[in-house]
Amino acid sequence: MCEIYNKMFEIFVIIIMAILIYIFIRKKQSYNKEHKKKIYKKKSIIYPNNEIIINKTNKLEPNLNSDLVEIQYHVDYSDTITAINALTPQKELFNLSFSPVETSVPKETTTNQLVSIFMNSLNDEIKKTPQFLNVNSGWNNMNMRQREKSNQETQLESIGITSKLYNTPAQKEEVILLKIDKAEQYSTDTQYRIEVHIIVQKKNVSDQMVLMVQFFMEKEDNDTRDKFFDKKLSNDDFKTTVLIERIFIVGFLTNKSLLRTKMEKFYEYDENIIRNDGTMNQEKVLKMMIQKHKDRDDALNSFTQTLDKDVKETHYKDCKGEYNETRTIVDDYVCKYPEYK
């Protein structure tokens, strides 16, 4: 009898230990998820029947600026950059185990829903961002410094003279979405990453910001096997936790670079000099440069024909110390290389 009781006691202890281990593992998993949610801004999307339902509306094409300047800071977007720094810690979450990755294009409805969530989160963070720096501002706060006008500035403005070399930065304002440029999806056996390029703009700024946003999702959030002991098992209504993994400022679109000088236009080439591999056709470049130099010489000669004889002699007179034998790249093209015996 004693042996039977001992065996029953051992079985009971084993069952208790198994239950405690299961509870410990579940608490650890829940702690990891809660810790990740505290670090990152948690946004939940409801996927009815495993798809996102979104209403499609016909919108006009946005008026985008022409030139992309690849810089990561803009003084008029200081509040937006501060909100981006506060929105996510910019840490890698996807595929830390270096598993095989599959690349695909996500559904348009999925991309629209994710971008909508990001825009709401970004504008909420912009509202919380102060207009000026204060004593509690951190190293990643890019806002302006509040300063008082000096007496000299007040006096200059009173007589109608500009007192500043640079324009005053734009005030804090929410951003609006102009265009979803492109999207790409990376997936492993347990995780998703959707990378979206978008163009946004502040209402009081003419330049536009280009952002690359990465969204992170885990497939285990969709797994209902941990609810095996629940009475009602249903896969129709479940939630997927979406984390904004990283945000990168690609650059800014502007129209200010269209105002070019005469020299910049002189060295401007046509589009047909680019080969299929992206390199420039040197022969076409030389031909265009020769033609440009001929046009400039013709314009100069037509000007000198209007001058009198004395001025013409002064103009065509050689300068002191002029190097007549200096070769240029044009000479290398139009002439043959010297032959050495």
mmCIF file of C-alpha atoms in Angstrom:
data_model
loop_
_atom_site.group_PDB
_atom_site.id
_atom_site.type_symbol
_atom_site.label_atom_id
_atom_site.label_comp_id
_atom_site.label_asym_id
_atom_site.label_seq_id
_atom_site.Cartn_x
_atom_site.Cartn_y
_atom_site.Cartn_z
ATOM 1 C CA MET A 1 0.000 0.000 0.000
ATOM 2 C CA CYS A 2 2.828 2.354 0.857
ATOM 3 C CA GLU A 3 4.377 1.845 -2.575
ATOM 4 C CA ILE A 4 1.059 2.675 -4.280
ATOM 5 C CA TYR A 5 0.690 5.871 -2.243
ATOM 6 C CA ASN A 6 4.268 6.852 -3.033
ATOM 7 C CA LYS A 7 3.717 6.384 -6.778
ATOM 8 C CA MET A 8 0.472 8.386 -6.633
ATOM 9 C CA PHE A 9 2.265 11.143 -4.752
ATOM 10 C CA GLU A 10 5.057 11.224 -7.357
ATOM 11 C CA ILE A 11 2.502 11.443 -10.176
ATOM 12 C CA PHE A 12 0.719 14.255 -8.354
ATOM 13 C CA VAL A 13 3.983 16.160 -7.896
ATOM 14 C CA ILE A 14 4.846 15.743 -11.586
ATOM 15 C CA ILE A 15 1.433 17.083 -12.619
ATOM 16 C CA ILE A 16 1.809 20.089 -10.311
ATOM 17 C CA MET A 17 5.293 20.819 -11.700
ATOM 18 C CA ALA A 18 4.020 20.586 -15.281
ATOM 19 C CA ILE A 19 1.213 23.040 -14.510
ATOM 20 C CA LEU A 20 3.639 25.472 -12.864
ATOM 21 C CA ILE A 21 6.041 25.292 -15.820
ATOM 22 C CA TYR A 22 3.174 25.921 -18.250
ATOM 23 C CA ILE A 23 2.010 28.947 -16.236
ATOM 24 C CA PHE A 24 5.585 30.304 -16.090
ATOM 25 C CA ILE A 25 6.041 29.982 -19.870
ATOM 26 C CA ARG A 26 2.726 31.693 -20.567
ATOM 27 C CA LYS A 27 3.570 34.576 -18.242
ATOM 28 C CA LYS A 28 6.966 35.002 -19.886
ATOM 29 C CA GLN A 29 5.408 35.127 -23.353
ATOM 30 C CA SER A 30 2.810 37.652 -22.236
ATOM 31 C CA TYR A 31 5.528 39.754 -20.563
ATOM 32 C CA ASN A 32 7.591 39.831 -23.752
ATOM 33 C CA LYS A 33 4.581 40.977 -25.750
ATOM 34 C CA GLU A 34 3.647 43.634 -23.202
ATOM 35 C CA HIS A 35 7.257 44.845 -23.042
ATOM 36 C CA LYS A 36 7.385 45.176 -26.821
ATOM 37 C CA LYS A 37 4.079 47.041 -26.807
ATOM 38 C CA LYS A 38 5.412 49.519 -24.248
ATOM 39 C CA ILE A 39 8.516 50.254 -26.313
ATOM 40 C CA TYR A 40 6.683 50.577 -29.626
ATOM 41 C CA LYS A 41 3.432 52.348 -30.396
ATOM 42 C CA LYS A 42 0.876 49.553 -30.529
ATOM 43 C CA LYS A 43 -1.787 49.726 -33.178
ATOM 44 C CA SER A 44 -4.287 46.932 -33.718
ATOM 45 C CA ILE A 45 -5.990 46.151 -36.990
ATOM 46 C CA ILE A 46 -9.083 43.955 -37.162
ATOM 47 C CA TYR A 47 -8.906 41.515 -40.057
ATOM 48 C CA PRO A 48 -12.394 40.142 -40.739
ATOM 49 C CA ASN A 49 -12.101 36.864 -42.645
ATOM 50 C CA ASN A 50 -8.326 37.302 -42.830
ATOM 51 C CA GLU A 51 -8.599 40.399 -45.060
ATOM 52 C CA ILE A 52 -8.763 44.131 -44.555
ATOM 53 C CA ILE A 53 -11.918 45.865 -45.733
ATOM 54 C CA ILE A 54 -11.411 49.465 -46.828
ATOM 55 C CA ASN A 55 -13.564 51.789 -48.875
ATOM 56 C CA LYS A 56 -12.005 52.873 -52.145
ATOM 57 C CA THR A 57 -12.478 56.486 -53.171
ATOM 58 C CA ASN A 58 -11.392 58.152 -56.372
ATOM 59 C CA LYS A 59 -8.873 60.899 -55.650
ATOM 60 C CA LEU A 60 -7.161 63.417 -57.881
ATOM 61 C CA GLU A 61 -3.487 63.028 -58.643
ATOM 62 C CA PRO A 62 -1.425 65.050 -56.144
ATOM 63 C CA ASN A 63 0.685 67.974 -57.276
ATOM 64 C CA LEU A 64 4.187 66.711 -56.502
ATOM 65 C CA ASN A 65 7.353 68.767 -56.687
ATOM 66 C CA SER A 66 9.893 67.913 -59.359
ATOM 67 C CA ASP A 67 13.300 67.547 -57.661
ATOM 68 C CA LEU A 68 14.262 65.148 -54.870
ATOM 69 C CA VAL A 69 16.914 66.406 -52.447
ATOM 70 C CA GLU A 70 18.324 63.484 -50.447
ATOM 71 C CA ILE A 71 18.753 65.130 -47.051
ATOM 72 C CA GLN A 72 17.440 63.941 -43.696
ATOM 73 C CA TYR A 73 16.693 67.323 -42.094
ATOM 74 C CA HIS A 74 14.480 70.242 -43.053
ATOM 75 C CA VAL A 75 14.057 73.237 -40.772
ATOM 76 C CA ASP A 76 10.362 73.580 -41.657
ATOM 77 C CA TYR A 77 9.750 69.921 -40.717
ATOM 78 C CA SER A 78 11.498 70.027 -37.333
ATOM 79 C CA ASP A 79 8.291 69.160 -35.457
ATOM 80 C CA THR A 80 7.572 66.246 -37.798
ATOM 81 C CA ILE A 81 11.108 64.874 -37.394
ATOM 82 C CA THR A 82 10.779 65.155 -33.603
ATOM 83 C CA ALA A 83 7.489 63.244 -33.741
ATOM 84 C CA ILE A 84 9.125 60.530 -35.867
ATOM 85 C CA ASN A 85 11.947 60.157 -33.328
ATOM 86 C CA ALA A 86 9.388 59.785 -30.529
ATOM 87 C CA LEU A 87 7.176 57.389 -32.478
ATOM 88 C CA THR A 88 9.594 54.459 -32.632
ATOM 89 C CA PRO A 89 13.049 53.607 -31.193
ATOM 90 C CA GLN A 90 14.283 52.576 -34.671
ATOM 91 C CA LYS A 91 15.320 49.046 -33.663
ATOM 92 C CA GLU A 92 15.464 45.939 -35.795
ATOM 93 C CA LEU A 93 12.686 43.428 -35.076
ATOM 94 C CA PHE A 94 12.248 41.471 -38.276
ATOM 95 C CA ASN A 95 14.030 38.163 -38.852
ATOM 96 C CA LEU A 96 16.542 38.268 -36.028
ATOM 97 C CA SER A 97 17.043 34.522 -36.523
ATOM 98 C CA PHE A 98 18.152 35.016 -40.172
ATOM 99 C CA SER A 99 15.473 32.728 -41.568
ATOM 100 C CA PRO A 100 14.770 32.510 -45.316
ATOM 101 C CA VAL A 101 12.823 35.545 -46.538
ATOM 102 C CA GLU A 102 10.236 35.691 -49.302
ATOM 103 C CA THR A 103 9.587 38.955 -51.148
ATOM 104 C CA SER A 104 6.206 39.916 -52.570
ATOM 105 C CA VAL A 105 3.906 42.877 -53.171
ATOM 106 C CA PRO A 106 1.245 43.371 -50.476
ATOM 107 C CA LYS A 107 -2.415 43.930 -51.248
ATOM 108 C CA GLU A 108 -3.442 47.492 -51.934
ATOM 109 C CA THR A 109 -6.074 47.371 -49.195
ATOM 110 C CA THR A 110 -3.475 46.190 -46.679
ATOM 111 C CA THR A 111 -1.095 48.991 -47.624
ATOM 112 C CA ASN A 112 -3.820 51.626 -47.401
ATOM 113 C CA GLN A 113 -4.867 50.448 -43.949
ATOM 114 C CA LEU A 114 -1.304 50.425 -42.616
ATOM 115 C CA VAL A 115 -0.567 53.895 -43.996
ATOM 116 C CA SER A 116 -3.796 55.194 -42.469
ATOM 117 C CA ILE A 117 -2.724 53.874 -39.067
ATOM 118 C CA PHE A 118 0.719 55.444 -39.461
ATOM 119 C CA MET A 119 -0.663 58.853 -40.426
ATOM 120 C CA ASN A 120 -2.990 58.873 -37.412
ATOM 121 C CA SER A 121 -0.127 57.898 -35.103
ATOM 122 C CA LEU A 122 2.212 60.516 -36.591
ATOM 123 C CA ASN A 123 -0.311 63.348 -36.325
ATOM 124 C CA ASP A 124 -1.161 62.358 -32.744
ATOM 125 C CA GLU A 125 2.539 62.526 -31.894
ATOM 126 C CA ILE A 126 2.887 65.910 -33.626
ATOM 127 C CA LYS A 127 0.107 67.293 -31.418
ATOM 128 C CA LYS A 128 2.071 66.216 -28.327
ATOM 129 C CA THR A 129 5.305 67.766 -29.607
ATOM 130 C CA PRO A 130 6.037 71.245 -28.142
ATOM 131 C CA GLN A 131 6.575 74.165 -30.487
ATOM 132 C CA PHE A 132 9.912 75.194 -28.943
ATOM 133 C CA LEU A 133 12.701 73.520 -27.015
ATOM 134 C CA ASN A 134 12.413 73.467 -23.222
ATOM 135 C CA VAL A 135 14.365 72.181 -20.224
ATOM 136 C CA ASN A 136 12.889 68.699 -20.666
ATOM 137 C CA SER A 137 13.804 68.394 -24.351
ATOM 138 C CA GLY A 138 15.966 65.413 -25.245
ATOM 139 C CA TRP A 139 18.807 64.960 -27.694
ATOM 140 C CA ASN A 140 16.399 63.797 -30.418
ATOM 141 C CA ASN A 141 14.208 66.906 -30.170
ATOM 142 C CA MET A 142 14.670 68.957 -33.349
ATOM 143 C CA ASN A 143 12.341 71.847 -32.515
ATOM 144 C CA MET A 144 13.232 75.529 -32.694
ATOM 145 C CA ARG A 145 14.718 77.599 -29.890
ATOM 146 C CA GLN A 146 12.532 80.344 -28.519
ATOM 147 C CA ARG A 147 14.263 83.715 -28.597
ATOM 148 C CA GLU A 148 13.373 87.363 -28.154
ATOM 149 C CA LYS A 149 13.993 90.049 -30.750
ATOM 150 C CA SER A 150 16.961 92.286 -30.111
ATOM 151 C CA ASN A 151 16.737 96.074 -30.231
ATOM 152 C CA GLN A 152 18.646 96.113 -33.501
ATOM 153 C CA GLU A 153 16.167 93.721 -35.125
ATOM 154 C CA THR A 154 13.240 95.812 -33.907
ATOM 155 C CA GLN A 155 14.824 98.990 -35.275
ATOM 156 C CA LEU A 156 15.573 97.422 -38.670
ATOM 157 C CA GLU A 157 12.032 96.105 -38.994
ATOM 158 C CA SER A 158 10.603 99.521 -38.087
ATOM 159 C CA ILE A 159 12.315 101.102 -41.112
ATOM 160 C CA GLY A 160 11.324 98.248 -43.434
ATOM 161 C CA ILE A 161 14.629 96.361 -43.557
ATOM 162 C CA THR A 162 14.811 92.606 -43.097
ATOM 163 C CA SER A 163 16.494 91.799 -39.807
ATOM 164 C CA LYS A 164 17.237 88.117 -40.505
ATOM 165 C CA LEU A 165 19.384 86.389 -43.063
ATOM 166 C CA TYR A 166 17.140 83.313 -43.159
ATOM 167 C CA ASN A 167 13.384 82.901 -43.183
ATOM 168 C CA THR A 168 11.556 82.044 -39.982
ATOM 169 C CA PRO A 169 10.828 78.275 -39.780
ATOM 170 C CA ALA A 170 7.240 77.168 -40.289
ATOM 171 C CA GLN A 171 4.952 76.741 -37.306
ATOM 172 C CA LYS A 172 3.889 73.335 -35.977
ATOM 173 C CA GLU A 173 1.301 71.721 -38.236
ATOM 174 C CA GLU A 174 -0.061 68.263 -39.009
ATOM 175 C CA VAL A 175 0.985 66.442 -42.175
ATOM 176 C CA ILE A 176 -1.284 65.154 -44.914
ATOM 177 C CA LEU A 177 -0.740 62.153 -47.168
ATOM 178 C CA LEU A 178 -0.102 62.986 -50.818
ATOM 179 C CA LYS A 179 0.827 59.651 -52.342
ATOM 180 C CA ILE A 180 1.712 56.036 -51.569
ATOM 181 C CA ASP A 181 4.675 55.601 -53.891
ATOM 182 C CA LYS A 182 5.424 51.890 -53.553
ATOM 183 C CA ALA A 183 5.166 48.980 -51.123
ATOM 184 C CA GLU A 184 7.000 45.684 -50.638
ATOM 185 C CA GLN A 185 6.397 42.762 -48.294
ATOM 186 C CA TYR A 186 9.009 40.498 -46.677
ATOM 187 C CA SER A 187 7.840 37.366 -44.887
ATOM 188 C CA THR A 188 9.309 34.434 -42.989
ATOM 189 C CA ASP A 189 7.624 31.457 -41.355
ATOM 190 C CA THR A 190 6.707 33.493 -38.274
ATOM 191 C CA GLN A 191 6.923 37.201 -39.187
ATOM 192 C CA TYR A 192 5.947 39.874 -41.694
ATOM 193 C CA ARG A 193 7.531 43.163 -42.662
ATOM 194 C CA ILE A 194 5.783 45.576 -45.018
ATOM 195 C CA GLU A 195 7.917 48.446 -46.318
ATOM 196 C CA VAL A 196 6.008 51.435 -47.694
ATOM 197 C CA HIS A 197 7.309 54.618 -49.353
ATOM 198 C CA ILE A 198 4.976 57.579 -48.901
ATOM 199 C CA ILE A 199 5.011 61.323 -49.653
ATOM 200 C CA VAL A 200 3.591 63.698 -47.034
ATOM 201 C CA GLN A 201 3.378 67.474 -46.731
ATOM 202 C CA LYS A 202 2.627 70.129 -44.131
ATOM 203 C CA LYS A 203 -0.149 72.528 -45.022
ATOM 204 C CA ASN A 204 2.030 75.589 -44.421
ATOM 205 C CA VAL A 205 5.165 74.325 -46.258
ATOM 206 C CA SER A 206 5.733 74.066 -50.006
ATOM 207 C CA ASP A 207 8.377 71.312 -49.833
ATOM 208 C CA GLN A 208 7.264 67.696 -49.443
ATOM 209 C CA MET A 209 8.737 64.900 -47.311
ATOM 210 C CA VAL A 210 9.453 61.388 -48.616
ATOM 211 C CA LEU A 211 9.321 58.667 -45.931
ATOM 212 C CA MET A 212 10.104 54.956 -45.875
ATOM 213 C CA VAL A 213 8.051 53.227 -43.149
ATOM 214 C CA GLN A 214 8.509 49.619 -42.026
ATOM 215 C CA PHE A 215 5.626 47.770 -40.363
ATOM 216 C CA PHE A 216 6.276 44.618 -38.337
ATOM 217 C CA MET A 217 3.771 41.819 -37.636
ATOM 218 C CA GLU A 218 4.047 38.375 -36.098
ATOM 219 C CA LYS A 219 2.097 35.450 -37.493
ATOM 220 C CA GLU A 220 1.776 33.878 -34.038
ATOM 221 C CA ASP A 221 -0.766 36.570 -33.129
ATOM 222 C CA ASN A 222 -3.147 34.885 -35.568
ATOM 223 C CA ASP A 223 -2.672 31.439 -34.006
ATOM 224 C CA THR A 224 -5.673 30.369 -31.897
ATOM 225 C CA ARG A 225 -4.184 27.118 -30.593
ATOM 226 C CA ASP A 226 -3.479 28.722 -27.212
ATOM 227 C CA LYS A 227 -7.274 29.058 -26.795
ATOM 228 C CA PHE A 228 -7.847 25.331 -27.120
ATOM 229 C CA PHE A 229 -9.645 25.085 -23.792
ATOM 230 C CA ASP A 230 -12.038 27.951 -24.593
ATOM 231 C CA LYS A 231 -15.616 26.943 -25.201
ATOM 232 C CA LYS A 232 -16.112 29.150 -28.258
ATOM 233 C CA LEU A 233 -13.462 28.663 -30.892
ATOM 234 C CA SER A 234 -13.784 31.092 -33.791
ATOM 235 C CA ASN A 235 -11.307 32.328 -36.384
ATOM 236 C CA ASP A 236 -13.562 35.019 -37.799
ATOM 237 C CA ASP A 237 -12.672 37.883 -35.459
ATOM 238 C CA PHE A 238 -9.056 38.108 -34.360
ATOM 239 C CA LYS A 239 -6.644 40.996 -34.013
ATOM 240 C CA THR A 240 -3.143 41.390 -35.375
ATOM 241 C CA THR A 241 -0.729 43.676 -33.557
ATOM 242 C CA VAL A 242 1.127 45.961 -35.966
ATOM 243 C CA LEU A 243 4.317 47.669 -34.800
ATOM 244 C CA ILE A 244 5.941 50.609 -36.552
ATOM 245 C CA GLU A 245 9.443 49.177 -36.722
ATOM 246 C CA ARG A 246 11.499 51.934 -38.336
ATOM 247 C CA ILE A 247 10.968 55.229 -40.151
ATOM 248 C CA PHE A 248 13.582 56.636 -42.528
ATOM 249 C CA ILE A 249 13.517 60.080 -44.164
ATOM 250 C CA VAL A 250 14.463 59.485 -47.800
ATOM 251 C CA GLY A 251 14.547 63.190 -48.688
ATOM 252 C CA PHE A 252 12.443 66.187 -49.636
ATOM 253 C CA LEU A 253 10.751 67.159 -52.890
ATOM 254 C CA THR A 254 11.217 70.786 -53.922
ATOM 255 C CA ASN A 255 10.869 73.095 -56.910
ATOM 256 C CA LYS A 256 13.506 75.613 -55.824
ATOM 257 C CA SER A 257 16.306 73.923 -57.754
ATOM 258 C CA LEU A 258 14.618 74.720 -61.090
ATOM 259 C CA LEU A 259 16.082 78.245 -61.026
ATOM 260 C CA ARG A 260 19.487 77.519 -62.543
ATOM 261 C CA THR A 261 22.315 79.774 -63.646
ATOM 262 C CA LYS A 262 23.538 80.101 -67.223
ATOM 263 C CA MET A 263 26.598 77.962 -66.503
ATOM 264 C CA GLU A 264 24.458 75.146 -65.068
ATOM 265 C CA LYS A 265 22.289 75.222 -68.174
ATOM 266 C CA PHE A 266 25.423 75.244 -70.349
ATOM 267 C CA TYR A 267 26.583 71.934 -68.847
ATOM 268 C CA GLU A 268 23.131 70.367 -69.045
ATOM 269 C CA TYR A 269 22.765 67.333 -71.302
ATOM 270 C CA ASP A 270 19.864 65.675 -73.045
ATOM 271 C CA GLU A 271 18.265 62.511 -71.745
ATOM 272 C CA ASN A 272 19.372 60.412 -74.723
ATOM 273 C CA ILE A 273 23.000 60.312 -73.556
ATOM 274 C CA ILE A 274 22.120 57.757 -70.859
ATOM 275 C CA ARG A 275 22.725 54.146 -71.834
ATOM 276 C CA ASN A 276 20.500 51.255 -70.796
ATOM 277 C CA ASP A 277 22.879 50.351 -67.959
ATOM 278 C CA GLY A 278 22.647 53.876 -66.494
ATOM 279 C CA THR A 279 26.080 55.093 -67.648
ATOM 280 C CA MET A 280 26.693 58.121 -69.897
ATOM 281 C CA ASN A 281 27.659 57.820 -73.550
ATOM 282 C CA GLN A 282 31.005 59.647 -73.693
ATOM 283 C CA GLU A 283 30.900 60.114 -77.466
ATOM 284 C CA LYS A 284 27.547 61.909 -77.313
ATOM 285 C CA VAL A 285 28.768 64.009 -74.383
ATOM 286 C CA LEU A 286 31.794 65.211 -76.392
ATOM 287 C CA LYS A 287 29.680 65.973 -79.464
ATOM 288 C CA MET A 288 27.252 68.008 -77.393
ATOM 289 C CA MET A 289 30.080 69.886 -75.653
ATOM 290 C CA ILE A 290 31.707 70.714 -79.012
ATOM 291 C CA GLN A 291 28.397 72.000 -80.338
ATOM 292 C CA LYS A 292 27.862 74.091 -77.197
ATOM 293 C CA HIS A 293 31.344 75.618 -77.527
ATOM 294 C CA LYS A 294 30.699 76.397 -81.208
ATOM 295 C CA ASP A 295 27.409 78.079 -80.336
ATOM 296 C CA ARG A 296 29.127 80.134 -77.664
ATOM 297 C CA ASP A 297 31.923 81.162 -80.067
ATOM 298 C CA ASP A 298 29.354 82.157 -82.701
ATOM 299 C CA ALA A 299 27.520 84.291 -80.153
ATOM 300 C CA LEU A 300 30.804 85.922 -79.101
ATOM 301 C CA ASN A 301 31.842 86.580 -82.725
ATOM 302 C CA SER A 302 28.491 88.135 -83.509
ATOM 303 C CA PHE A 303 29.047 90.477 -80.567
ATOM 304 C CA THR A 304 32.582 91.441 -81.599
ATOM 305 C CA GLN A 305 31.405 92.300 -85.130
ATOM 306 C CA THR A 306 29.532 95.245 -83.644
ATOM 307 C CA LEU A 307 32.743 96.715 -82.165
ATOM 308 C CA ASP A 308 35.124 99.159 -83.827
ATOM 309 C CA LYS A 309 38.592 98.257 -85.102
ATOM 310 C CA ASP A 310 40.600 99.261 -82.014
ATOM 311 C CA VAL A 311 38.388 97.290 -79.649
ATOM 312 C CA LYS A 312 38.566 94.245 -81.928
ATOM 313 C CA GLU A 313 42.382 94.331 -81.872
ATOM 314 C CA THR A 314 42.336 94.556 -78.079
ATOM 315 C CA HIS A 315 39.889 91.689 -77.826
ATOM 316 C CA TYR A 316 41.814 89.342 -80.116
ATOM 317 C CA LYS A 317 45.210 90.204 -78.638
ATOM 318 C CA ASP A 318 46.878 87.255 -76.897
ATOM 319 C CA CYS A 319 47.217 87.489 -73.160
ATOM 320 C CA LYS A 320 50.660 87.535 -71.586
ATOM 321 C CA GLY A 321 51.859 84.040 -70.744
ATOM 322 C CA GLU A 322 49.112 82.276 -72.713
ATOM 323 C CA TYR A 323 49.653 78.558 -73.318
ATOM 324 C CA ASN A 324 48.853 77.925 -76.943
ATOM 325 C CA GLU A 325 49.890 74.282 -76.857
ATOM 326 C CA THR A 326 47.589 73.190 -74.045
ATOM 327 C CA ARG A 327 45.388 70.280 -75.062
ATOM 328 C CA THR A 328 41.834 69.818 -73.834
ATOM 329 C CA ILE A 329 39.399 66.925 -73.893
ATOM 330 C CA VAL A 330 37.884 68.412 -77.043
ATOM 331 C CA ASP A 331 41.297 68.284 -78.761
ATOM 332 C CA ASP A 332 41.632 64.639 -77.756
ATOM 333 C CA TYR A 333 38.343 63.900 -79.445
ATOM 334 C CA VAL A 334 38.708 65.866 -82.682
ATOM 335 C CA CYS A 335 42.419 65.189 -83.202
ATOM 336 C CA LYS A 336 44.410 62.012 -83.321
ATOM 337 C CA TYR A 337 46.802 61.159 -80.554
ATOM 338 C CA PRO A 338 50.468 61.923 -81.391
ATOM 339 C CA GLU A 339 52.480 59.027 -82.712
ATOM 340 C CA TYR A 340 55.875 58.362 -81.196
ATOM 341 C CA LYS A 341 58.551 56.549 -83.196
#
